[in-house]
Amino acid sequence: MVFLLAFAVLVLSVSSVAVWSRGVREPAAARPWRAEVAPPPDEVAASTEGVLTAQVAAGDITHDQYLQAMERLAASDEFRHPLVVPPDR
């Protein structure tokens, strides 16, 4: 009888811990890939790519507009900082 009571207490405690752990919100840094995680409104964007990505995630621009903007950004970057490959020996 004591074994049955101890087993019931163990099962209830394990299940309550499992239920309560689901109620705790995970930090935003643990899931940066989700679109609903937005930076604070007063935070300055770190790069043009980040701004474009945020606009796509928010639905402000389409995927095609994003690709065109990234192509223009890559072309201007190639013009300003050309990639120089060292010669083979």
PDB file of C-alpha atoms in Angstrom:
ATOM      1  CA  MET A   1       0.000   0.000   0.000  1.00  0.00           C
ATOM      2  CA  VAL A   2       2.842   2.381   0.823  1.00  0.00           C
ATOM      3  CA  PHE A   3       4.463   1.565  -2.528  1.00  0.00           C
ATOM      4  CA  LEU A   4       1.256   2.451  -4.370  1.00  0.00           C
ATOM      5  CA  LEU A   5       0.975   5.776  -2.530  1.00  0.00           C
ATOM      6  CA  ALA A   6       4.631   6.623  -3.220  1.00  0.00           C
ATOM      7  CA  PHE A   7       4.210   5.730  -6.890  1.00  0.00           C
ATOM      8  CA  ALA A   8       1.109   7.940  -7.184  1.00  0.00           C
ATOM      9  CA  VAL A   9       2.941  10.886  -5.589  1.00  0.00           C
ATOM     10  CA  LEU A  10       5.877  10.380  -7.959  1.00  0.00           C
ATOM     11  CA  VAL A  11       3.640  10.283 -11.042  1.00  0.00           C
ATOM     12  CA  LEU A  12       1.726  13.385  -9.954  1.00  0.00           C
ATOM     13  CA  SER A  13       4.893  15.337  -9.238  1.00  0.00           C
ATOM     14  CA  VAL A  14       6.504  14.425 -12.568  1.00  0.00           C
ATOM     15  CA  SER A  15       3.364  15.309 -14.516  1.00  0.00           C
ATOM     16  CA  SER A  16       2.933  18.618 -12.666  1.00  0.00           C
ATOM     17  CA  VAL A  17       6.534  19.595 -13.421  1.00  0.00           C
ATOM     18  CA  ALA A  18       5.971  18.734 -17.097  1.00  0.00           C
ATOM     19  CA  VAL A  19       2.804  20.861 -17.245  1.00  0.00           C
ATOM     20  CA  TRP A  20       4.312  23.850 -15.423  1.00  0.00           C
ATOM     21  CA  SER A  21       7.428  23.835 -17.583  1.00  0.00           C
ATOM     22  CA  ARG A  22       5.270  24.303 -20.685  1.00  0.00           C
ATOM     23  CA  GLY A  23       3.701  27.420 -19.192  1.00  0.00           C
ATOM     24  CA  VAL A  24       7.044  29.169 -18.843  1.00  0.00           C
ATOM     25  CA  ARG A  25       7.890  31.402 -21.807  1.00  0.00           C
ATOM     26  CA  GLU A  26      11.183  30.625 -23.454  1.00  0.00           C
ATOM     27  CA  PRO A  27      13.481  33.606 -23.990  1.00  0.00           C
ATOM     28  CA  ALA A  28      13.387  35.318 -27.380  1.00  0.00           C
ATOM     29  CA  ALA A  29      17.056  34.511 -27.970  1.00  0.00           C
ATOM     30  CA  ALA A  30      16.212  30.806 -27.942  1.00  0.00           C
ATOM     31  CA  ARG A  31      14.002  31.184 -31.024  1.00  0.00           C
ATOM     32  CA  PRO A  32      15.360  33.926 -33.296  1.00  0.00           C
ATOM     33  CA  TRP A  33      13.989  32.268 -36.435  1.00  0.00           C
ATOM     34  CA  ARG A  34      10.347  33.059 -35.599  1.00  0.00           C
ATOM     35  CA  ALA A  35       8.920  36.109 -37.317  1.00  0.00           C
ATOM     36  CA  GLU A  36       6.816  37.216 -34.337  1.00  0.00           C
ATOM     37  CA  VAL A  37       9.969  38.026 -32.387  1.00  0.00           C
ATOM     38  CA  ALA A  38      10.503  41.686 -33.218  1.00  0.00           C
ATOM     39  CA  PRO A  39      13.269  43.938 -31.975  1.00  0.00           C
ATOM     40  CA  PRO A  40      12.279  46.758 -29.644  1.00  0.00           C
ATOM     41  CA  PRO A  41      10.953  49.798 -31.535  1.00  0.00           C
ATOM     42  CA  ASP A  42      13.775  52.042 -30.334  1.00  0.00           C
ATOM     43  CA  GLU A  43      16.538  49.663 -31.478  1.00  0.00           C
ATOM     44  CA  VAL A  44      18.534  50.814 -34.500  1.00  0.00           C
ATOM     45  CA  ALA A  45      18.872  48.269 -37.305  1.00  0.00           C
ATOM     46  CA  ALA A  46      22.396  46.908 -37.626  1.00  0.00           C
ATOM     47  CA  SER A  47      22.503  46.569 -41.403  1.00  0.00           C
ATOM     48  CA  THR A  48      20.597  47.047 -44.624  1.00  0.00           C
ATOM     49  CA  GLU A  49      20.196  43.285 -44.900  1.00  0.00           C
ATOM     50  CA  GLY A  50      18.566  43.252 -41.479  1.00  0.00           C
ATOM     51  CA  VAL A  51      16.126  45.978 -42.465  1.00  0.00           C
ATOM     52  CA  LEU A  52      15.181  44.116 -45.637  1.00  0.00           C
ATOM     53  CA  THR A  53      14.724  40.878 -43.726  1.00  0.00           C
ATOM     54  CA  ALA A  54      12.503  42.604 -41.176  1.00  0.00           C
ATOM     55  CA  GLN A  55      10.412  44.106 -43.978  1.00  0.00           C
ATOM     56  CA  VAL A  56       9.910  40.691 -45.585  1.00  0.00           C
ATOM     57  CA  ALA A  57       9.006  39.117 -42.235  1.00  0.00           C
ATOM     58  CA  ALA A  58       6.502  41.901 -41.541  1.00  0.00           C
ATOM     59  CA  GLY A  59       4.989  41.597 -45.029  1.00  0.00           C
ATOM     60  CA  ASP A  60       5.910  45.152 -46.054  1.00  0.00           C
ATOM     61  CA  ILE A  61       7.721  43.962 -49.195  1.00  0.00           C
ATOM     62  CA  THR A  62       7.360  40.836 -51.304  1.00  0.00           C
ATOM     63  CA  HIS A  63       9.943  38.123 -51.749  1.00  0.00           C
ATOM     64  CA  ASP A  64      10.695  39.332 -55.288  1.00  0.00           C
ATOM     65  CA  GLN A  65      11.250  42.892 -54.056  1.00  0.00           C
ATOM     66  CA  TYR A  66      13.573  41.507 -51.389  1.00  0.00           C
ATOM     67  CA  LEU A  67      15.590  39.606 -54.007  1.00  0.00           C
ATOM     68  CA  GLN A  68      15.873  42.681 -56.233  1.00  0.00           C
ATOM     69  CA  ALA A  69      17.039  44.825 -53.332  1.00  0.00           C
ATOM     70  CA  MET A  70      19.601  42.215 -52.298  1.00  0.00           C
ATOM     71  CA  GLU A  71      20.879  41.987 -55.885  1.00  0.00           C
ATOM     72  CA  ARG A  72      21.324  45.777 -56.006  1.00  0.00           C
ATOM     73  CA  LEU A  73      23.041  45.697 -52.632  1.00  0.00           C
ATOM     74  CA  ALA A  74      25.416  42.943 -53.771  1.00  0.00           C
ATOM     75  CA  ALA A  75      26.217  44.782 -57.007  1.00  0.00           C
ATOM     76  CA  SER A  76      27.067  47.992 -55.186  1.00  0.00           C
ATOM     77  CA  ASP A  77      29.139  46.076 -52.657  1.00  0.00           C
ATOM     78  CA  GLU A  78      31.023  44.345 -55.492  1.00  0.00           C
ATOM     79  CA  PHE A  79      31.730  47.723 -57.070  1.00  0.00           C
ATOM     80  CA  ARG A  80      32.986  49.276 -53.803  1.00  0.00           C
ATOM     81  CA  HIS A  81      34.889  46.237 -52.490  1.00  0.00           C
ATOM     82  CA  PRO A  82      35.869  43.905 -55.338  1.00  0.00           C
ATOM     83  CA  LEU A  83      36.928  40.401 -54.393  1.00  0.00           C
ATOM     84  CA  VAL A  84      40.552  39.796 -55.308  1.00  0.00           C
ATOM     85  CA  VAL A  85      41.512  36.150 -55.528  1.00  0.00           C
ATOM     86  CA  PRO A  86      45.219  35.400 -55.048  1.00  0.00           C
ATOM     87  CA  PRO A  87      46.892  33.674 -58.014  1.00  0.00           C
ATOM     88  CA  ASP A  88      47.662  29.962 -57.952  1.00  0.00           C
ATOM     89  CA  ARG A  89      51.283  29.078 -57.355  1.00  0.00           C
TER      90      ARG A  89
END
